[in-house]
């Protein structure tokens, strides 16, 4: 039989279990006789030439010795990683169509997606584009690898932004990790804190990601209530009850300003939380990705700042990023900052998070290059304008929705969301729950809102008010028509 002339590296010998006794150097020449002569057991894999082809190694195929491969199991962590929002939202979202597809001309309007760029009316901070282009054109190192925790320039800027000198709470670049978005930052922080069977306290209603991350690690989640009738304040009695009813509580997550409620916690609320954390000696993970996006006279007080004012007794891990405050969700730039207490309680957790950061090297070098500019004084006016725009749009849609029969609006004080309560006694049976309401609203009016059940708030739905007023006007009109049509 004609000898195959392909020469291959000797490493292939061990891979396929074939030894060519004629090999005399660092390469091996195979013949077809060689590839067929060593099929000596029913469990071996045989190299055979493909039919009707030239007998070179390139034309050979692996012939399986068994008719079927065994099923390969997924890891237990991947099986535990389940986002509860998907089971609720996906069946609704499948019905999204264009107005042309529907035949009624009602184009789809989403008040569900927490991406501030979707409407196109909110423009990215120009400083971000300028800084990015400048870095790409003038700094050739922006294409290279960086420290697993982020560039020194970015970490310096973040540390300065989250330092509170008046309260002797200054952190440095070594207390910062730049991550792949705020979600990636939360993943780092919670992974460094949690073990199998430990417990994480999370808000309800709240962002589902905290639960997804915790449960993926085999940890338990205990939800503490936010009271909608009291400005979404934390029910401290329920929080205490949840702590007492669960073992090995490792941390409490606080989202301020809040997704999905739009609430902003007052100074007294933060003091109560810090007293609780100090009493039980558990750290606070403060998700502050919406930061200064607050309306009117409302004041945003960072948790780490309040902890410093109270004597740095409670360790705080702050998660934030560029996605919401600078309208850059797709750039995937987030970070965590470590604000330890006077006892140094976070030392090992911080070291653990830095080890975990080496698995995935955070945000891209180029994207990180904009952080110093965006956190500087030069963007204050732009940020102020963004706040005013969001506040105006929130006031517009909330005031209009308040006129709809059967709906009660919880006016937001920050972020980009508002919760709407459905009075099921007002409506017919076909919309007597938040899920039915959302499905029917999409079906009849092509308006997509997120059912409150996705956040642990039954008979409510969440709206996003990032779109411009003309689009919000159309959305409100359709929702109003829907409510009146289904009113008893």
Short mmCIF file of C-alpha atoms in Angstrom, two decimals:
data_model
loop_
_atom_site.label_atom_id
_atom_site.label_comp_id
_atom_site.label_asym_id
_atom_site.label_seq_id
_atom_site.Cartn_x
_atom_site.Cartn_y
_atom_site.Cartn_z
CA UNK A 1 0.00 0.00 0.00
CA UNK A 2 1.21 3.50 -0.83
CA UNK A 3 3.06 5.09 2.05
CA UNK A 4 1.60 8.22 3.57
CA UNK A 5 4.11 11.02 3.30
CA UNK A 6 2.74 13.30 6.03
CA UNK A 7 5.33 13.92 8.76
CA UNK A 8 4.01 14.62 12.24
CA UNK A 9 5.50 15.58 15.58
CA UNK A 10 6.36 12.75 17.97
CA UNK A 11 3.83 14.12 20.45
CA UNK A 12 1.12 12.57 18.28
CA UNK A 13 2.55 9.11 18.98
CA UNK A 14 1.45 9.17 22.59
CA UNK A 15 -1.89 10.77 21.69
CA UNK A 16 -3.05 7.97 19.38
CA UNK A 17 -1.09 5.11 20.89
CA UNK A 18 0.97 4.37 17.78
CA UNK A 19 4.73 3.86 17.73
CA UNK A 20 6.58 3.72 14.47
CA UNK A 21 9.55 1.46 14.95
CA UNK A 22 11.29 3.07 11.96
CA UNK A 23 11.37 6.54 13.57
CA UNK A 24 14.93 7.73 14.05
CA UNK A 25 14.54 11.45 14.79
CA UNK A 26 12.18 13.92 16.42
CA UNK A 27 9.54 13.26 13.75
CA UNK A 28 7.58 10.16 12.79
CA UNK A 29 6.59 9.07 9.29
CA UNK A 30 3.39 7.05 9.23
CA UNK A 31 2.21 4.54 6.71
CA UNK A 32 -1.29 3.23 6.36
CA UNK A 33 0.01 -0.15 7.44
CA UNK A 34 1.25 1.53 10.63
CA UNK A 35 -2.16 3.05 11.36
CA UNK A 36 -4.03 -0.22 11.02
CA UNK A 37 -1.56 -2.59 12.62
CA UNK A 38 -2.09 -1.47 16.19
CA UNK A 39 -5.84 -2.00 16.61
CA UNK A 40 -5.13 -4.67 19.21
CA UNK A 41 -8.02 -4.27 21.66
CA UNK A 42 -11.74 -3.53 21.52
CA UNK A 43 -11.22 -0.35 23.49
CA UNK A 44 -8.56 1.16 21.24
CA UNK A 45 -9.14 3.93 18.71
CA UNK A 46 -8.06 3.09 15.16
CA UNK A 47 -6.90 5.55 12.53
CA UNK A 48 -8.24 4.53 9.12
CA UNK A 49 -8.20 6.34 5.79
CA UNK A 50 -11.48 7.85 4.69
CA UNK A 51 -13.00 5.90 1.77
CA UNK A 52 -12.07 6.87 -1.78
CA UNK A 53 -9.41 9.34 -0.70
CA UNK A 54 -5.68 9.60 -0.97
CA UNK A 55 -4.15 7.81 1.99
CA UNK A 56 -2.52 10.72 3.78
CA UNK A 57 -2.96 11.57 7.45
CA UNK A 58 -5.14 14.52 6.46
CA UNK A 59 -7.63 12.15 4.85
CA UNK A 60 -7.86 9.74 7.77
CA UNK A 61 -10.71 9.73 10.29
CA UNK A 62 -11.11 8.38 13.80
CA UNK A 63 -13.36 5.35 13.89
CA UNK A 64 -15.15 5.00 17.24
CA UNK A 65 -14.97 1.60 18.84
CA UNK A 66 -18.41 2.02 20.37
CA UNK A 67 -21.62 2.99 18.58
CA UNK A 68 -22.43 5.75 21.10
CA UNK A 69 -20.50 8.11 23.35
CA UNK A 70 -21.40 8.33 27.00
CA UNK A 71 -23.33 11.40 28.17
CA UNK A 72 -21.00 13.99 29.66
CA UNK A 73 -22.29 15.45 32.95
CA UNK A 74 -22.43 19.19 33.55
CA UNK A 75 -20.66 20.45 36.65
CA UNK A 76 -22.70 20.79 39.81
CA UNK A 77 -21.95 24.51 39.89
CA UNK A 78 -23.40 25.00 36.41
CA UNK A 79 -26.51 23.02 37.37
CA UNK A 80 -26.98 25.20 40.46
CA UNK A 81 -26.65 28.37 38.38
CA UNK A 82 -30.26 29.23 37.59
CA UNK A 83 -31.61 32.74 37.11
CA UNK A 84 -35.21 32.71 38.46
CA UNK A 85 -36.12 35.69 36.30
CA UNK A 86 -35.78 33.61 33.14
CA UNK A 87 -38.59 31.22 34.05
CA UNK A 88 -40.91 34.20 34.42
CA UNK A 89 -39.75 36.50 31.64
CA UNK A 90 -38.88 34.11 28.79
CA UNK A 91 -42.45 32.83 28.18
CA UNK A 92 -43.61 36.45 27.93
CA UNK A 93 -40.72 37.69 25.78
CA UNK A 94 -41.31 34.97 23.18
CA UNK A 95 -44.38 36.88 22.05
CA UNK A 96 -42.52 40.07 21.14
CA UNK A 97 -43.23 41.11 17.53
CA UNK A 98 -42.95 44.19 15.38
CA UNK A 99 -46.04 46.17 14.49
CA UNK A 100 -45.82 44.85 10.94
CA UNK A 101 -45.70 41.25 12.14
CA UNK A 102 -48.71 41.88 14.37
CA UNK A 103 -50.66 43.55 11.60
CA UNK A 104 -51.92 46.38 13.82
CA UNK A 105 -49.02 48.81 13.44
CA UNK A 106 -48.26 48.81 17.17
CA UNK A 107 -44.49 48.69 17.24
CA UNK A 108 -42.88 47.09 20.24
CA UNK A 109 -42.03 49.33 23.21
CA UNK A 110 -39.93 47.90 26.02
CA UNK A 111 -40.18 49.36 29.50
CA UNK A 112 -38.42 46.27 30.79
CA UNK A 113 -34.76 46.35 29.82
CA UNK A 114 -32.39 48.06 32.25
CA UNK A 115 -30.09 49.25 29.48
CA UNK A 116 -30.15 53.07 29.43
CA UNK A 117 -28.82 53.22 25.86
CA UNK A 118 -31.65 51.32 24.15
CA UNK A 119 -33.91 54.31 23.51
CA UNK A 120 -31.10 56.29 21.89
CA UNK A 121 -32.17 59.54 23.55
CA UNK A 122 -29.58 59.33 26.36
CA UNK A 123 -26.17 60.05 24.91
CA UNK A 124 -22.93 58.60 26.20
CA UNK A 125 -20.70 60.99 28.08
CA UNK A 126 -18.47 62.58 25.39
CA UNK A 127 -15.52 62.50 27.78
CA UNK A 128 -15.64 58.70 27.57
CA UNK A 129 -15.27 58.68 23.79
CA UNK A 130 -12.53 61.31 23.83
CA UNK A 131 -10.54 59.48 26.49
CA UNK A 132 -10.91 56.14 24.72
CA UNK A 133 -9.77 57.46 21.33
CA UNK A 134 -6.88 59.36 22.90
CA UNK A 135 -5.69 56.26 24.73
CA UNK A 136 -5.94 54.10 21.61
CA UNK A 137 -4.01 56.60 19.50
CA UNK A 138 -1.32 57.66 21.96
CA UNK A 139 -0.76 54.72 24.27
CA UNK A 140 0.39 51.54 22.49
CA UNK A 141 0.37 49.68 25.80
CA UNK A 142 -3.45 49.81 25.83
CA UNK A 143 -3.41 46.73 23.63
CA UNK A 144 -1.44 44.72 26.15
CA UNK A 145 -2.07 42.69 29.27
CA UNK A 146 -2.46 44.40 32.64
CA UNK A 147 -2.44 43.58 36.32
CA UNK A 148 -5.24 41.17 37.21
CA UNK A 149 -6.71 43.79 39.55
CA UNK A 150 -6.66 46.55 36.91
CA UNK A 151 -4.35 49.32 35.76
CA UNK A 152 -2.71 51.44 38.41
CA UNK A 153 -4.16 54.62 36.89
CA UNK A 154 -7.72 53.25 37.01
CA UNK A 155 -7.34 51.91 40.55
CA UNK A 156 -5.89 55.21 41.78
CA UNK A 157 -8.88 57.09 40.36
CA UNK A 158 -11.38 54.64 41.84
CA UNK A 159 -9.67 54.71 45.24
CA UNK A 160 -9.79 58.52 45.31
CA UNK A 161 -13.46 58.47 44.26
CA UNK A 162 -14.37 56.13 47.13
CA UNK A 163 -12.19 57.71 49.83
CA UNK A 164 -13.62 59.89 52.60
CA UNK A 165 -10.78 61.93 54.07
CA UNK A 166 -12.99 63.87 56.46
CA UNK A 167 -13.74 60.63 58.26
CA UNK A 168 -10.22 59.15 58.07
CA UNK A 169 -11.40 56.56 55.56
CA UNK A 170 -8.89 56.74 52.74
CA UNK A 171 -8.28 53.67 50.60
CA UNK A 172 -5.51 53.08 48.06
CA UNK A 173 -5.16 51.29 44.73
CA UNK A 174 -4.37 48.04 46.54
CA UNK A 175 -7.92 48.11 47.93
CA UNK A 176 -9.47 48.14 44.45
CA UNK A 177 -10.19 45.40 41.91
CA UNK A 178 -11.42 46.35 38.44
CA UNK A 179 -13.81 43.72 37.13
CA UNK A 180 -15.87 42.74 34.10
CA UNK A 181 -18.80 45.03 34.85
CA UNK A 182 -20.48 45.54 38.20
CA UNK A 183 -21.96 42.05 37.89
CA UNK A 184 -18.44 40.65 37.62
CA UNK A 185 -17.43 42.74 40.62
CA UNK A 186 -20.30 41.29 42.67
CA UNK A 187 -19.31 37.80 41.54
CA UNK A 188 -15.78 38.38 42.85
CA UNK A 189 -16.94 39.79 46.17
CA UNK A 190 -19.54 37.12 46.90
CA UNK A 191 -17.32 34.26 45.74
CA UNK A 192 -14.65 35.45 48.15
CA UNK A 193 -17.20 35.48 50.99
CA UNK A 194 -19.38 32.42 50.48
CA UNK A 195 -18.97 28.68 50.88
CA UNK A 196 -21.36 25.79 50.40
CA UNK A 197 -24.18 25.91 52.97
CA UNK A 198 -23.31 29.43 54.12
CA UNK A 199 -25.99 32.14 53.94
CA UNK A 200 -26.31 35.50 52.21
CA UNK A 201 -28.93 38.10 53.21
CA UNK A 202 -30.44 39.85 50.16
CA UNK A 203 -33.25 42.40 49.68
CA UNK A 204 -36.77 41.59 48.48
CA UNK A 205 -37.76 42.93 46.07
CA UNK A 206 -34.25 42.90 44.72
CA UNK A 207 -31.93 42.25 41.81
CA UNK A 208 -31.94 38.45 41.20
CA UNK A 209 -28.20 38.27 40.47
CA UNK A 210 -27.28 38.11 44.16
CA UNK A 211 -29.31 34.92 44.53
CA UNK A 212 -27.93 33.45 41.30
CA UNK A 213 -24.33 33.94 42.39
CA UNK A 214 -24.88 32.63 45.91
CA UNK A 215 -26.79 29.53 44.87
CA UNK A 216 -24.27 28.72 42.14
CA UNK A 217 -21.75 28.27 44.95
CA UNK A 218 -24.12 26.08 46.94
CA UNK A 219 -24.85 28.85 49.44
CA UNK A 220 -28.28 29.69 50.83
CA UNK A 221 -30.14 32.95 50.35
CA UNK A 222 -32.40 34.61 52.93
CA UNK A 223 -34.56 37.51 51.70
CA UNK A 224 -35.25 40.49 53.95
CA UNK A 225 -38.29 42.64 53.19
CA UNK A 226 -38.40 46.18 51.86
CA UNK A 227 -41.68 47.82 52.86
CA UNK A 228 -43.43 49.47 49.88
CA UNK A 229 -45.82 51.36 52.15
CA UNK A 230 -42.94 52.97 54.03
CA UNK A 231 -40.73 54.29 51.22
CA UNK A 232 -39.27 50.80 50.70
CA UNK A 233 -37.45 51.01 54.02
CA UNK A 234 -35.89 47.82 55.32
CA UNK A 235 -38.10 45.89 57.72
CA UNK A 236 -35.49 45.59 60.46
CA UNK A 237 -37.59 43.16 62.52
CA UNK A 238 -37.83 40.83 59.54
CA UNK A 239 -34.11 41.21 58.86
CA UNK A 240 -33.35 40.19 62.44
CA UNK A 241 -35.71 37.25 62.13
CA UNK A 242 -34.03 36.07 58.93
CA UNK A 243 -30.62 36.25 60.57
CA UNK A 244 -31.78 34.21 63.55
CA UNK A 245 -33.41 31.58 61.34
CA UNK A 246 -30.36 30.90 59.19
CA UNK A 247 -26.94 29.55 60.04
CA UNK A 248 -23.50 30.76 58.98
CA UNK A 249 -24.58 34.15 57.65
CA UNK A 250 -21.56 35.56 55.83
CA UNK A 251 -22.79 38.95 54.58
CA UNK A 252 -25.72 41.22 53.82
CA UNK A 253 -26.22 42.80 50.38
CA UNK A 254 -27.63 46.33 50.25
CA UNK A 255 -28.57 47.88 46.88
CA UNK A 256 -28.71 51.67 47.06
CA UNK A 257 -30.15 53.31 44.96
CA UNK A 258 -32.32 50.30 44.37
CA UNK A 259 -33.16 48.12 41.42
CA UNK A 260 -36.10 47.52 41.03
CA UNK A 261 -37.73 49.96 43.47
CA UNK A 262 -35.91 53.23 42.74
CA UNK A 263 -35.69 53.90 46.47
CA UNK A 264 -32.73 55.66 48.08
CA UNK A 265 -31.98 54.84 51.70
CA UNK A 266 -31.94 57.66 54.21
CA UNK A 267 -29.20 58.30 56.76
CA UNK A 268 -31.28 56.74 59.55
CA UNK A 269 -31.86 53.62 57.47
CA UNK A 270 -28.13 53.21 56.86
CA UNK A 271 -27.42 53.71 60.56
CA UNK A 272 -29.89 50.93 61.42
CA UNK A 273 -28.21 48.61 58.94
CA UNK A 274 -24.75 49.34 60.30
CA UNK A 275 -25.92 48.76 63.87
CA UNK A 276 -27.37 45.41 62.77
CA UNK A 277 -24.16 44.43 60.97
CA UNK A 278 -22.01 45.48 63.91
CA UNK A 279 -24.18 43.56 66.37
CA UNK A 280 -23.88 40.33 64.37
CA UNK A 281 -20.36 40.98 63.02
CA UNK A 282 -21.20 40.51 59.35
CA UNK A 283 -19.82 42.62 56.49
CA UNK A 284 -21.98 44.67 54.14
CA UNK A 285 -21.74 44.28 50.37
CA UNK A 286 -22.99 47.62 49.02
CA UNK A 287 -24.16 47.48 45.41
CA UNK A 288 -23.98 51.17 44.49
CA UNK A 289 -23.82 50.96 40.70
CA UNK A 290 -26.51 53.69 40.43
CA UNK A 291 -24.62 55.92 42.87
CA UNK A 292 -25.38 59.60 42.33
CA UNK A 293 -28.42 58.98 40.10
CA UNK A 294 -30.81 60.52 42.63
CA UNK A 295 -33.59 63.06 42.16
CA UNK A 296 -34.52 66.40 43.66
CA UNK A 297 -33.29 66.98 47.20
CA UNK A 298 -32.62 63.28 47.78
CA UNK A 299 -29.09 62.62 49.01
CA UNK A 300 -27.12 59.51 48.17
CA UNK A 301 -24.87 58.47 51.07
CA UNK A 302 -22.33 55.76 50.28
CA UNK A 303 -22.41 52.93 52.80
CA UNK A 304 -18.64 53.06 53.32
CA UNK A 305 -18.86 56.77 54.11
CA UNK A 306 -21.54 56.21 56.71
CA UNK A 307 -19.56 53.32 58.21
CA UNK A 308 -16.56 55.63 58.51
CA UNK A 309 -18.65 58.31 60.22
CA UNK A 310 -19.70 55.72 62.80
CA UNK A 311 -16.15 54.74 63.66
CA UNK A 312 -15.25 52.12 61.02
CA UNK A 313 -16.69 49.28 63.09
CA UNK A 314 -18.32 47.51 60.13
CA UNK A 315 -16.35 46.33 57.05
CA UNK A 316 -17.89 47.33 53.73
CA UNK A 317 -17.27 46.03 50.20
CA UNK A 318 -18.58 48.49 47.62
CA UNK A 319 -19.48 47.42 44.06
CA UNK A 320 -19.90 50.02 41.33
CA UNK A 321 -19.00 50.76 37.72
CA UNK A 322 -19.57 52.80 34.57
CA UNK A 323 -22.68 51.01 33.23
CA UNK A 324 -25.46 53.15 34.68
CA UNK A 325 -23.98 56.44 35.88
CA UNK A 326 -22.11 56.92 32.59
CA UNK A 327 -24.42 55.01 30.22
CA UNK A 328 -21.75 52.46 29.28
CA UNK A 329 -23.24 49.02 30.09
CA UNK A 330 -21.70 47.36 27.05
CA UNK A 331 -18.16 48.40 27.97
CA UNK A 332 -18.28 46.04 30.95
CA UNK A 333 -16.30 48.13 33.42
CA UNK A 334 -16.99 47.64 37.11
CA UNK A 335 -15.05 47.45 40.35
CA UNK A 336 -15.09 46.57 44.01
CA UNK A 337 -13.47 48.58 46.77
CA UNK A 338 -12.59 47.22 50.20
CA UNK A 339 -13.27 49.44 53.21
CA UNK A 340 -12.02 47.44 56.17
CA UNK A 341 -12.94 48.04 59.79
CA UNK A 342 -10.52 48.93 62.57
CA UNK A 343 -10.09 45.23 63.38
CA UNK A 344 -8.88 44.36 59.87
CA UNK A 345 -11.71 41.86 59.40
CA UNK A 346 -11.65 41.98 55.58
CA UNK A 347 -7.97 41.15 55.15
CA UNK A 348 -8.38 37.50 54.14
CA UNK A 349 -11.51 38.14 52.05
CA UNK A 350 -9.71 40.88 50.12
CA UNK A 351 -6.75 38.58 49.48
CA UNK A 352 -9.14 35.87 48.33
CA UNK A 353 -10.85 38.22 45.88
CA UNK A 354 -7.47 39.19 44.42
CA UNK A 355 -6.67 35.52 43.86
CA UNK A 356 -10.00 35.04 42.12
CA UNK A 357 -9.33 38.10 39.93
CA UNK A 358 -6.45 36.19 38.33
CA UNK A 359 -8.88 33.75 36.73
CA UNK A 360 -10.42 36.44 34.48
CA UNK A 361 -8.45 39.61 33.90
CA UNK A 362 -11.32 42.04 34.44
CA UNK A 363 -12.28 44.77 31.98
CA UNK A 364 -10.20 45.45 28.89
CA UNK A 365 -7.10 47.62 29.18
CA UNK A 366 -8.54 50.13 26.70
CA UNK A 367 -11.89 50.45 28.49
CA UNK A 368 -10.16 51.00 31.84
CA UNK A 369 -8.25 53.93 30.36
CA UNK A 370 -11.37 56.15 30.54
CA UNK A 371 -11.93 55.70 34.28
CA UNK A 372 -9.67 58.54 35.53
CA UNK A 373 -11.32 61.06 33.20
CA UNK A 374 -14.89 59.98 33.97
CA UNK A 375 -14.39 60.09 37.73
CA UNK A 376 -12.83 63.54 37.56
CA UNK A 377 -14.46 66.92 38.06
CA UNK A 378 -14.72 67.43 34.29
CA UNK A 379 -17.86 65.25 34.02
CA UNK A 380 -19.88 66.86 36.83
CA UNK A 381 -22.04 68.99 34.51
CA UNK A 382 -22.82 66.04 32.23
CA UNK A 383 -23.78 63.88 35.21
CA UNK A 384 -26.02 66.63 36.56
CA UNK A 385 -27.80 66.90 33.20
CA UNK A 386 -28.33 63.13 33.12
CA UNK A 387 -29.92 63.22 36.57
CA UNK A 388 -32.27 66.02 35.53
CA UNK A 389 -33.27 64.15 32.36
CA UNK A 390 -34.03 60.92 34.21
CA UNK A 391 -35.96 62.80 36.89
CA UNK A 392 -38.07 64.59 34.28
CA UNK A 393 -38.85 61.33 32.48
CA UNK A 394 -39.67 59.58 35.77
CA UNK A 395 -42.04 62.37 36.79
CA UNK A 396 -43.71 62.31 33.38
CA UNK A 397 -44.47 58.60 33.18
CA UNK A 398 -45.32 58.15 36.87
CA UNK A 399 -47.78 61.01 36.92
CA UNK A 400 -49.50 59.70 33.80
CA UNK A 401 -49.64 56.09 34.98
CA UNK A 402 -51.15 57.24 38.27
CA UNK A 403 -54.24 58.20 36.27
CA UNK A 404 -54.75 54.63 35.02
CA UNK A 405 -57.47 52.69 36.84
CA UNK A 406 -56.17 49.90 39.06
CA UNK A 407 -52.55 51.10 39.15
CA UNK A 408 -50.64 52.66 42.04
CA UNK A 409 -47.18 54.12 41.38
CA UNK A 410 -44.35 54.15 43.89
CA UNK A 411 -42.51 57.27 42.73
CA UNK A 412 -38.75 56.65 42.55
CA UNK A 413 -36.13 58.77 44.26
CA UNK A 414 -33.25 57.51 42.13
CA UNK A 415 -31.86 54.95 39.68
CA UNK A 416 -33.95 54.43 36.51
CA UNK A 417 -36.85 52.26 37.68
CA UNK A 418 -40.24 52.53 39.32
CA UNK A 419 -42.54 49.87 40.74
CA UNK A 420 -46.24 49.84 39.90
CA UNK A 421 -48.79 48.05 42.08
CA UNK A 422 -51.70 46.27 40.39
CA UNK A 423 -55.01 46.39 42.28
CA UNK A 424 -56.30 43.00 41.20
CA UNK A 425 -59.77 43.79 42.59
CA UNK A 426 -60.19 46.39 39.86
CA UNK A 427 -59.46 44.09 36.94
CA UNK A 428 -61.11 41.12 35.29
CA UNK A 429 -59.88 37.62 36.02
CA UNK A 430 -57.76 37.47 32.85
CA UNK A 431 -55.30 39.98 34.36
CA UNK A 432 -55.58 39.15 38.05
CA UNK A 433 -51.81 38.69 38.61
CA UNK A 434 -48.65 40.52 37.61
CA UNK A 435 -47.65 37.75 35.21
CA UNK A 436 -51.05 37.64 33.50
CA UNK A 437 -51.11 41.45 33.35
CA UNK A 438 -47.67 41.57 31.71
CA UNK A 439 -48.47 38.81 29.21
CA UNK A 440 -51.79 40.38 28.19
CA UNK A 441 -50.27 43.86 27.96
CA UNK A 442 -47.65 42.55 25.54
CA UNK A 443 -50.20 40.55 23.59
CA UNK A 444 -52.67 43.40 23.14
CA UNK A 445 -50.56 46.56 23.22
CA UNK A 446 -47.02 45.31 22.45
CA UNK A 447 -45.72 46.90 25.67
CA UNK A 448 -43.23 44.85 27.67
CA UNK A 449 -42.95 45.40 31.43
CA UNK A 450 -41.23 43.10 33.93
CA UNK A 451 -43.57 41.27 36.31
CA UNK A 452 -42.81 42.01 39.95
CA UNK A 453 -42.62 38.28 40.64
CA UNK A 454 -39.23 38.33 38.91
CA UNK A 455 -38.00 40.42 41.86
CA UNK A 456 -40.07 38.81 44.60
CA UNK A 457 -42.88 41.42 44.44
CA UNK A 458 -46.16 39.81 43.41
CA UNK A 459 -48.91 41.87 41.80
CA UNK A 460 -46.50 44.61 40.81
CA UNK A 461 -44.49 45.36 37.72
CA UNK A 462 -41.31 47.32 37.09
CA UNK A 463 -40.92 50.03 34.48
CA UNK A 464 -37.76 51.61 33.09
CA UNK A 465 -38.04 55.32 32.23
CA UNK A 466 -34.86 55.80 30.17
CA UNK A 467 -36.70 56.31 26.87
CA UNK A 468 -37.59 59.81 25.70
CA UNK A 469 -40.93 61.44 26.51
CA UNK A 470 -42.46 60.94 23.03
CA UNK A 471 -42.04 57.16 23.35
CA UNK A 472 -43.14 57.18 26.99
CA UNK A 473 -46.25 59.09 25.91
CA UNK A 474 -47.21 56.34 23.47
CA UNK A 475 -46.49 53.67 26.08
CA UNK A 476 -48.67 55.36 28.71
CA UNK A 477 -51.54 55.80 26.28
CA UNK A 478 -51.51 52.11 25.41
CA UNK A 479 -51.26 51.04 29.06
CA UNK A 480 -54.17 53.34 29.92
CA UNK A 481 -56.30 51.85 27.14
CA UNK A 482 -55.41 48.36 28.32
CA UNK A 483 -56.37 49.09 31.94
CA UNK A 484 -59.72 50.58 30.96
CA UNK A 485 -60.46 47.69 28.64
CA UNK A 486 -59.85 45.12 31.40
CA UNK A 487 -61.48 47.08 34.20
CA UNK A 488 -64.46 45.39 35.89
#
